[in-house]
Short mmCIF file of C-alpha atoms in Angstrom, two decimals:
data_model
loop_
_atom_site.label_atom_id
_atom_site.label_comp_id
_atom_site.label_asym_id
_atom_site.label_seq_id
_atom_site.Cartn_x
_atom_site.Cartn_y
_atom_site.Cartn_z
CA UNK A 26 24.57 -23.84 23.71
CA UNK A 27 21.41 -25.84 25.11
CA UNK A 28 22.65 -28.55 26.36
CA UNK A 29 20.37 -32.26 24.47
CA UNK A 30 18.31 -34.55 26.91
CA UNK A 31 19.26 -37.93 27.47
CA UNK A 32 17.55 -41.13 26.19
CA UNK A 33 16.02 -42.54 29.56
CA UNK A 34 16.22 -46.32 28.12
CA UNK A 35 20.28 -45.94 26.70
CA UNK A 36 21.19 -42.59 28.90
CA UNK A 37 23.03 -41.52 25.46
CA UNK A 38 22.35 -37.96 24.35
CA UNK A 39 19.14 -37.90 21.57
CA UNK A 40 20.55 -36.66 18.39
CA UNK A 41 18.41 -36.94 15.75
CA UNK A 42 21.15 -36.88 12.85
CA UNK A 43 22.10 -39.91 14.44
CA UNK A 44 19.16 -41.84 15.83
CA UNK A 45 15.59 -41.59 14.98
CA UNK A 46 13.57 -40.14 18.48
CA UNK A 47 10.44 -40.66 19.17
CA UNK A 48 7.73 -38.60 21.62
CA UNK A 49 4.82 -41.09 22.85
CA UNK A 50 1.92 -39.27 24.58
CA UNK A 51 3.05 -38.57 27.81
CA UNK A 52 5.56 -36.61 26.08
CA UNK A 53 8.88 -38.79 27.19
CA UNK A 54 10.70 -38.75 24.03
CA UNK A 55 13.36 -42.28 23.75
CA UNK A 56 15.59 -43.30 20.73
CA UNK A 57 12.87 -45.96 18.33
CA UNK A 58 15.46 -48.66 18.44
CA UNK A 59 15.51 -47.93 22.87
CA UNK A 60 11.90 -48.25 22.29
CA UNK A 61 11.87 -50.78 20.05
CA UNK A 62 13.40 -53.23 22.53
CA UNK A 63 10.77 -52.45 25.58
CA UNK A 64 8.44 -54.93 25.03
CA UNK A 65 5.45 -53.62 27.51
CA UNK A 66 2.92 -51.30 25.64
CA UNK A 67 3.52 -48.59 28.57
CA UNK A 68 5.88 -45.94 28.98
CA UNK A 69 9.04 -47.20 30.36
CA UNK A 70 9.30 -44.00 32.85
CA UNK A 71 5.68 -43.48 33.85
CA UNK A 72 4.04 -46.54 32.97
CA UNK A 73 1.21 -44.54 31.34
CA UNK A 74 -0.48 -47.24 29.34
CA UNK A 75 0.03 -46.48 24.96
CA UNK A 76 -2.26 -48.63 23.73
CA UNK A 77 -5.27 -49.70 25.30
CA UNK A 78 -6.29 -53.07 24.29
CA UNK A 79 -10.38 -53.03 22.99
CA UNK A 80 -11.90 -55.84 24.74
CA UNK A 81 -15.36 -56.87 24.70
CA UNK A 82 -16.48 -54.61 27.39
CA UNK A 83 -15.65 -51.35 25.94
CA UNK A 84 -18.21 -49.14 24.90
CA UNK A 85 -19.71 -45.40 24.67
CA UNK A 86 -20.13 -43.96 27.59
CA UNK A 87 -23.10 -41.98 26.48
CA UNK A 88 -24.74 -43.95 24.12
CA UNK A 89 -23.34 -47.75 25.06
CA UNK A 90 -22.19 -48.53 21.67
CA UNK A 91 -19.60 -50.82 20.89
CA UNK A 92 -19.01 -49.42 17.40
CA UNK A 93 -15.94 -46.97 16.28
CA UNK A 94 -14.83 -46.47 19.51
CA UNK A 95 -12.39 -43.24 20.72
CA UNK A 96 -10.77 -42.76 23.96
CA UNK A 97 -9.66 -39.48 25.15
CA UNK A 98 -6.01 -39.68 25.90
CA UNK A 99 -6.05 -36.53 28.23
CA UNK A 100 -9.59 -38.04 30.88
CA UNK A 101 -9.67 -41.45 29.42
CA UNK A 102 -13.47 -40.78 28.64
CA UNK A 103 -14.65 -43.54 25.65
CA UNK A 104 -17.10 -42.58 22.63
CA UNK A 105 -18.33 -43.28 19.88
CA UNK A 106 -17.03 -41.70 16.59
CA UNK A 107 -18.66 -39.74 13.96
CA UNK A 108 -20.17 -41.84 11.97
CA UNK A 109 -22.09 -43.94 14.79
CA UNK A 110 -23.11 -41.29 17.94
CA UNK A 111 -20.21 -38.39 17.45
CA UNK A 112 -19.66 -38.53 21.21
CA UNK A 113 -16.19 -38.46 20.81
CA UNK A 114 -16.23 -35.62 18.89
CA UNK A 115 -18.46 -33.48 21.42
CA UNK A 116 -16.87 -34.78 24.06
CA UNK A 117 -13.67 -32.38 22.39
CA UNK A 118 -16.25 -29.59 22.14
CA UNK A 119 -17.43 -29.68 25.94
CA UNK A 120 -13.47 -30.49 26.80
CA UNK A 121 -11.43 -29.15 24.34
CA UNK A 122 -9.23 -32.33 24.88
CA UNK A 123 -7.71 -32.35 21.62
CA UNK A 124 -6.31 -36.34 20.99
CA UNK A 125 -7.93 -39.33 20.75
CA UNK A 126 -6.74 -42.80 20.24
CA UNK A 127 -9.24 -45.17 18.05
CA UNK A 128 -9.43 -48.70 19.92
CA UNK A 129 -8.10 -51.40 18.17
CA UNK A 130 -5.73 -50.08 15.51
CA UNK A 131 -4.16 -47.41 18.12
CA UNK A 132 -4.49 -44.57 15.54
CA UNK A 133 -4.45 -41.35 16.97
CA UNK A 134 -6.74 -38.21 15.85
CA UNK A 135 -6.26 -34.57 16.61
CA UNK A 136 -9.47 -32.59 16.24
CA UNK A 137 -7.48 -29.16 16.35
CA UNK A 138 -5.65 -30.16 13.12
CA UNK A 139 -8.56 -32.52 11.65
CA UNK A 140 -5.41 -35.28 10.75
CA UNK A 141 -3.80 -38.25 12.22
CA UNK A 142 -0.87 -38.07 14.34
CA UNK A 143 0.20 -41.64 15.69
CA UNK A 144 3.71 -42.78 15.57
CA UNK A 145 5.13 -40.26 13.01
CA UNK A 146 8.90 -39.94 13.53
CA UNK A 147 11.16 -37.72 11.42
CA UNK A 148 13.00 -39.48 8.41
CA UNK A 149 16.62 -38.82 8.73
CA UNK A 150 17.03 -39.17 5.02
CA UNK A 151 14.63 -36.37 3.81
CA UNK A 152 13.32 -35.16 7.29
CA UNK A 153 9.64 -36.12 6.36
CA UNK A 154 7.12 -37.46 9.18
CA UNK A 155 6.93 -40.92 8.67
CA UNK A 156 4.34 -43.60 10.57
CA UNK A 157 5.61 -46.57 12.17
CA UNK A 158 4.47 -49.64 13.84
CA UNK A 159 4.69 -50.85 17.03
CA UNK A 160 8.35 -51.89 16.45
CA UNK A 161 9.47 -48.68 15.02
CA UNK A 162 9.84 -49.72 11.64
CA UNK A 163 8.11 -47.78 9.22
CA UNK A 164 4.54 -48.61 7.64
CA UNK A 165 4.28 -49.59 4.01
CA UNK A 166 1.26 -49.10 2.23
CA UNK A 167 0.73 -51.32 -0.99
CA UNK A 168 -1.62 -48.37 -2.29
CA UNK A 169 -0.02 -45.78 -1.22
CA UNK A 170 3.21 -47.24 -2.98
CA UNK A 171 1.26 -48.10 -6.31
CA UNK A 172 -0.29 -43.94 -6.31
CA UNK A 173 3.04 -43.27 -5.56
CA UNK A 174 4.90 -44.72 -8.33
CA UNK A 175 2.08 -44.13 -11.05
CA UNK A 176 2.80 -40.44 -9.87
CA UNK A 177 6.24 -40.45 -10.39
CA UNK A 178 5.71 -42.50 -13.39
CA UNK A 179 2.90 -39.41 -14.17
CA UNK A 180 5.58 -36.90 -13.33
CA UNK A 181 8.06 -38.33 -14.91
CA UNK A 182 6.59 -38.45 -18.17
CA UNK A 183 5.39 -34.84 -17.77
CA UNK A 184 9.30 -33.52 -17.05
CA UNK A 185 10.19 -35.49 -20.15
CA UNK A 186 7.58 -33.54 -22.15
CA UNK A 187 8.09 -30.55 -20.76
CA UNK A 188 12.14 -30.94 -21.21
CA UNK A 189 11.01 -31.46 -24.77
CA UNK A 190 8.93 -28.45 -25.13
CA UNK A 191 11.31 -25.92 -23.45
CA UNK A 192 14.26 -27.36 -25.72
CA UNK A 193 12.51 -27.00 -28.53
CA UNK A 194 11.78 -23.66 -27.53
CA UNK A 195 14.93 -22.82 -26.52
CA UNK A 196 16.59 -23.97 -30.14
CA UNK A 197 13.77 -21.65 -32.03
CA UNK A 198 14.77 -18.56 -29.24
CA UNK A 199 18.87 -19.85 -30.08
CA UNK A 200 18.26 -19.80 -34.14
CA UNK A 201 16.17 -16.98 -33.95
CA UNK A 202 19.20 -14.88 -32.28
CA UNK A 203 21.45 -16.44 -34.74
CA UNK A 204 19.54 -14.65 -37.04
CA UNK A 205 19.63 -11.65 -35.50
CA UNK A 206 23.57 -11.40 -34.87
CA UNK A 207 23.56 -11.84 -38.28
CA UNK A 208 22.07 -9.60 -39.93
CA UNK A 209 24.01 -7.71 -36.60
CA UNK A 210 27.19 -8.20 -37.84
CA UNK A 211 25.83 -7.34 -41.47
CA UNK A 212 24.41 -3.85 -40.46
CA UNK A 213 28.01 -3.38 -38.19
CA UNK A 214 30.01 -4.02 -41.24
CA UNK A 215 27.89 -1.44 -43.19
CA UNK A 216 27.80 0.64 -40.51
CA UNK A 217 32.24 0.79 -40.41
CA UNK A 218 32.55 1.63 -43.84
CA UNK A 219 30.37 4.26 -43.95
CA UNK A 220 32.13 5.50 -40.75
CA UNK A 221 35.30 4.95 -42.22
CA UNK A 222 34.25 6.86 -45.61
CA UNK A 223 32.96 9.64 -42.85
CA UNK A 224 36.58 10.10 -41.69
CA UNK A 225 38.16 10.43 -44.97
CA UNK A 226 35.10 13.13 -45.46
CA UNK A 227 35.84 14.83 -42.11
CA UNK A 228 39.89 14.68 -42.63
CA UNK A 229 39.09 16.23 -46.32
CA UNK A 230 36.61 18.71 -44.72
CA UNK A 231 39.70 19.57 -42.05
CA UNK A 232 41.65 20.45 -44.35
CA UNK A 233 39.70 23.17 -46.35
CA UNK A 234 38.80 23.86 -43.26
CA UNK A 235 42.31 24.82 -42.44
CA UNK A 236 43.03 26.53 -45.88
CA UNK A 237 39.73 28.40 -45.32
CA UNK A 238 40.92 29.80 -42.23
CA UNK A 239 44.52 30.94 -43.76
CA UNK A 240 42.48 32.53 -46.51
CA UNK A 241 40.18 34.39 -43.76
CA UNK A 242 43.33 35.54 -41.77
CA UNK A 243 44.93 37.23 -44.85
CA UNK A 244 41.44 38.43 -45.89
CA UNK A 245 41.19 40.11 -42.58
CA UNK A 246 44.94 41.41 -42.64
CA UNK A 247 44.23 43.09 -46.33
CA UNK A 248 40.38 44.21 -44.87
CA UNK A 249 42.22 45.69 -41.84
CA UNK A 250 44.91 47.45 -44.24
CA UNK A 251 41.60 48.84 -46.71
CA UNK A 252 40.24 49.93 -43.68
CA UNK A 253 43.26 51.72 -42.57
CA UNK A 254 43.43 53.38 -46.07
CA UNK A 255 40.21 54.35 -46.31
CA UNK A 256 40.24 55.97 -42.86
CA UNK A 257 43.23 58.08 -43.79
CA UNK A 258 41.61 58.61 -47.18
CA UNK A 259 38.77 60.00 -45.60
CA UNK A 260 40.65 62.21 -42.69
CA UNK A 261 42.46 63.69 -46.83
CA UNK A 262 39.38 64.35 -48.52
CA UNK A 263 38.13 65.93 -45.27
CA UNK A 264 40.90 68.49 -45.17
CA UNK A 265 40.52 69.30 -48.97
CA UNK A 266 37.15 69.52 -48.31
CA UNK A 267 37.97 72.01 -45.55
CA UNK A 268 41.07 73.70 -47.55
CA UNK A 269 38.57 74.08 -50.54
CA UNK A 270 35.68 75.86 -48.46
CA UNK A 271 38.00 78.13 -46.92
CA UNK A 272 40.17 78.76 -50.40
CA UNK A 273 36.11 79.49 -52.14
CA UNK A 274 35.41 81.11 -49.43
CA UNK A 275 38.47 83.27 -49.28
CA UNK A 276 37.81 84.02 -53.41
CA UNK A 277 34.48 85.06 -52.65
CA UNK A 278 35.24 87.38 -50.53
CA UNK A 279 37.89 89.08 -52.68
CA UNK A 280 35.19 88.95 -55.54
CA UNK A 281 32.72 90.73 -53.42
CA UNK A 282 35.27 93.34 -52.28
CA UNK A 283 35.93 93.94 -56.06
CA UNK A 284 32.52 93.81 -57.08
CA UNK A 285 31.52 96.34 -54.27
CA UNK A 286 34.53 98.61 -55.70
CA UNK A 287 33.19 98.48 -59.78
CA UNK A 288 29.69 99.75 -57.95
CA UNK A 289 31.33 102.57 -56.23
CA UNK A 290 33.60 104.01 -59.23
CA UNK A 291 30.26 103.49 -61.51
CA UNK A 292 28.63 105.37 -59.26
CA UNK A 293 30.48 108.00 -58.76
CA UNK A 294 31.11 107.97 -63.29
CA UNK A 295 33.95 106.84 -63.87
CA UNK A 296 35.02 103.69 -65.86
CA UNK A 297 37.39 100.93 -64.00
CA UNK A 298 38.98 99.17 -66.14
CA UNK A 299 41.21 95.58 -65.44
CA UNK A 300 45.13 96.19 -65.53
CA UNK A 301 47.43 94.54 -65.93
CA UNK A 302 48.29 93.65 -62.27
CA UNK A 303 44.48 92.78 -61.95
CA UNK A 304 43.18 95.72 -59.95
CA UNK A 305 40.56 97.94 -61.30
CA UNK A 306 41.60 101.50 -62.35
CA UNK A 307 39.54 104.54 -63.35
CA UNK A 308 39.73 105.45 -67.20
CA UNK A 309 38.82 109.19 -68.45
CA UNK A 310 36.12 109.61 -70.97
CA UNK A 311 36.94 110.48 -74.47
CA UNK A 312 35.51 114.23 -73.83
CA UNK A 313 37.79 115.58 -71.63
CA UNK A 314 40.89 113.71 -73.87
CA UNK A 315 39.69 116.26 -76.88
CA UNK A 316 39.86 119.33 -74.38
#
């Protein structure tokens, strides 16, 4: 924890959230009220001089002109400003010594950052640089006050309009999604009854579905038992198929055997005749029944 420096005036710790603290420009920082009540215009621990008084002698050292004089608060070197010689300011370009203090009003310029930077202190309020007098109270500009409260009167009309605008806006965006949750809530009632009139469709459809199946089960039972009787039906007319050949050719046989016998008594001239057991016998010619 770094440990705060002590005000050299009031040897209290320098907190800013209590006091205001001010850094003059040999960089010895004291509380503005400490300050406030040393009444010499040096530093109360150096005795560097903060505001050189412009007295009737001053003038350029280059040019010798008593006009808009500078000093350098690093060498102490006096010029003339920019408007008259610009010593001053080329005296920072040979130097590079950045602040200078204009004699008479004790204003102090920094050529680095092209600004003013005499007696700002931090604002405890806000924490904005402030400039203060030689007493440490803080310098009030008439002007700056009047810009300032025709721009907040400015401003504040402009937030007023604008609040305006973006309500009206926001009541056209809030009907216009009225709308649309209506005609929402429209399209979701619609959309329930035809889902509920799907369900009764889809219990319905169950149901056949269910018969349907029963139907195909004892379809497939009675297929399976058609099947099954065709099968054998077909292993029957196979074997009478088989029985049959064999039987016609069996009979075929027996006619050619016959057949082959009727030849051989013909040829030999005799008559075979059919009797009555079926077999063919020889009969004798009519001649040889005369002898």
């Amino acid at each position: 924890m770094t440990e705060l420096p002590n005000c050299p005036v009031c040897l209290e710790r320098m907190e800013e959230s209590v006091a205001g603290i001010l850094t003059i420009l040999c960089n010895h920082s004291f509380h503005v009220d400490c300050l406030h009540q040393w009444f010499d215009t040096s530093c109360p621990v150096c005795r560097y001089c903060q505001t050189p008084e412009e007295v009737a002698d001053n003038r350029c050292m280059k040019c010798g002109s008593h006009e808009s004089l500078w000093i350098c608060l690093i060498c102490g070197n006096i010029g003339c400003g920019r408007y008259v010689g610009l010593h001053a300011y080329r005296h920072f370009q040979e130097t590079q010594h950045t602040y200078a203090m204009e004699l008479g009003n004790n204003k102090v310029w920094d050529y680095i950052g092209d600004n003013y930077v005499h007696r700002l202190v931090q604002n405890k309020s806000d924490g904005k640089l402030v400039q203060v007098d030689e007493g440490g109270n803080p310098v009030r500009d008439e002007k700056v006050d009047s810009l300032n409260l025709e721009y907040t009167y400015l401003l504040t009309n402009q937030l007023e309009s604008q609040r305006l605008y973006f309500e009206e806006k926001m009541n056209e965006v809030e009907r216009t999604i009225l709308e649309k949750v209506h005609v929402l809530e429209e399209e979701k009632m619609n959309l329930t009854k035809e889902c509920s009139h799907f369900h009764a469709e889809l219990e319905l459809a169950n149901k056949e579905k269910q018969q349907s199946e029963k139907k195909c089960v004892q379809l497939q039972s009675r297929m399976k038992k058609i099947l099954t009787d065709l099968q054998e039906e077909r292993e029957m007319n196979k074997s009478l198929q088989r029985n049959q050949d064999e039987w016609k050719h069996r009979e075929t046989e027996d006619l050619r055997e016959q057949l082959r016998d009727v030849m051989f008594y013909n040829a030999e001239g005799g008559h075979v005749i059919l009797g009555a057991s079926g077999t063919l016998q020889p009969k004798h010619t009519r001649r040889k029944k005369q002898r």
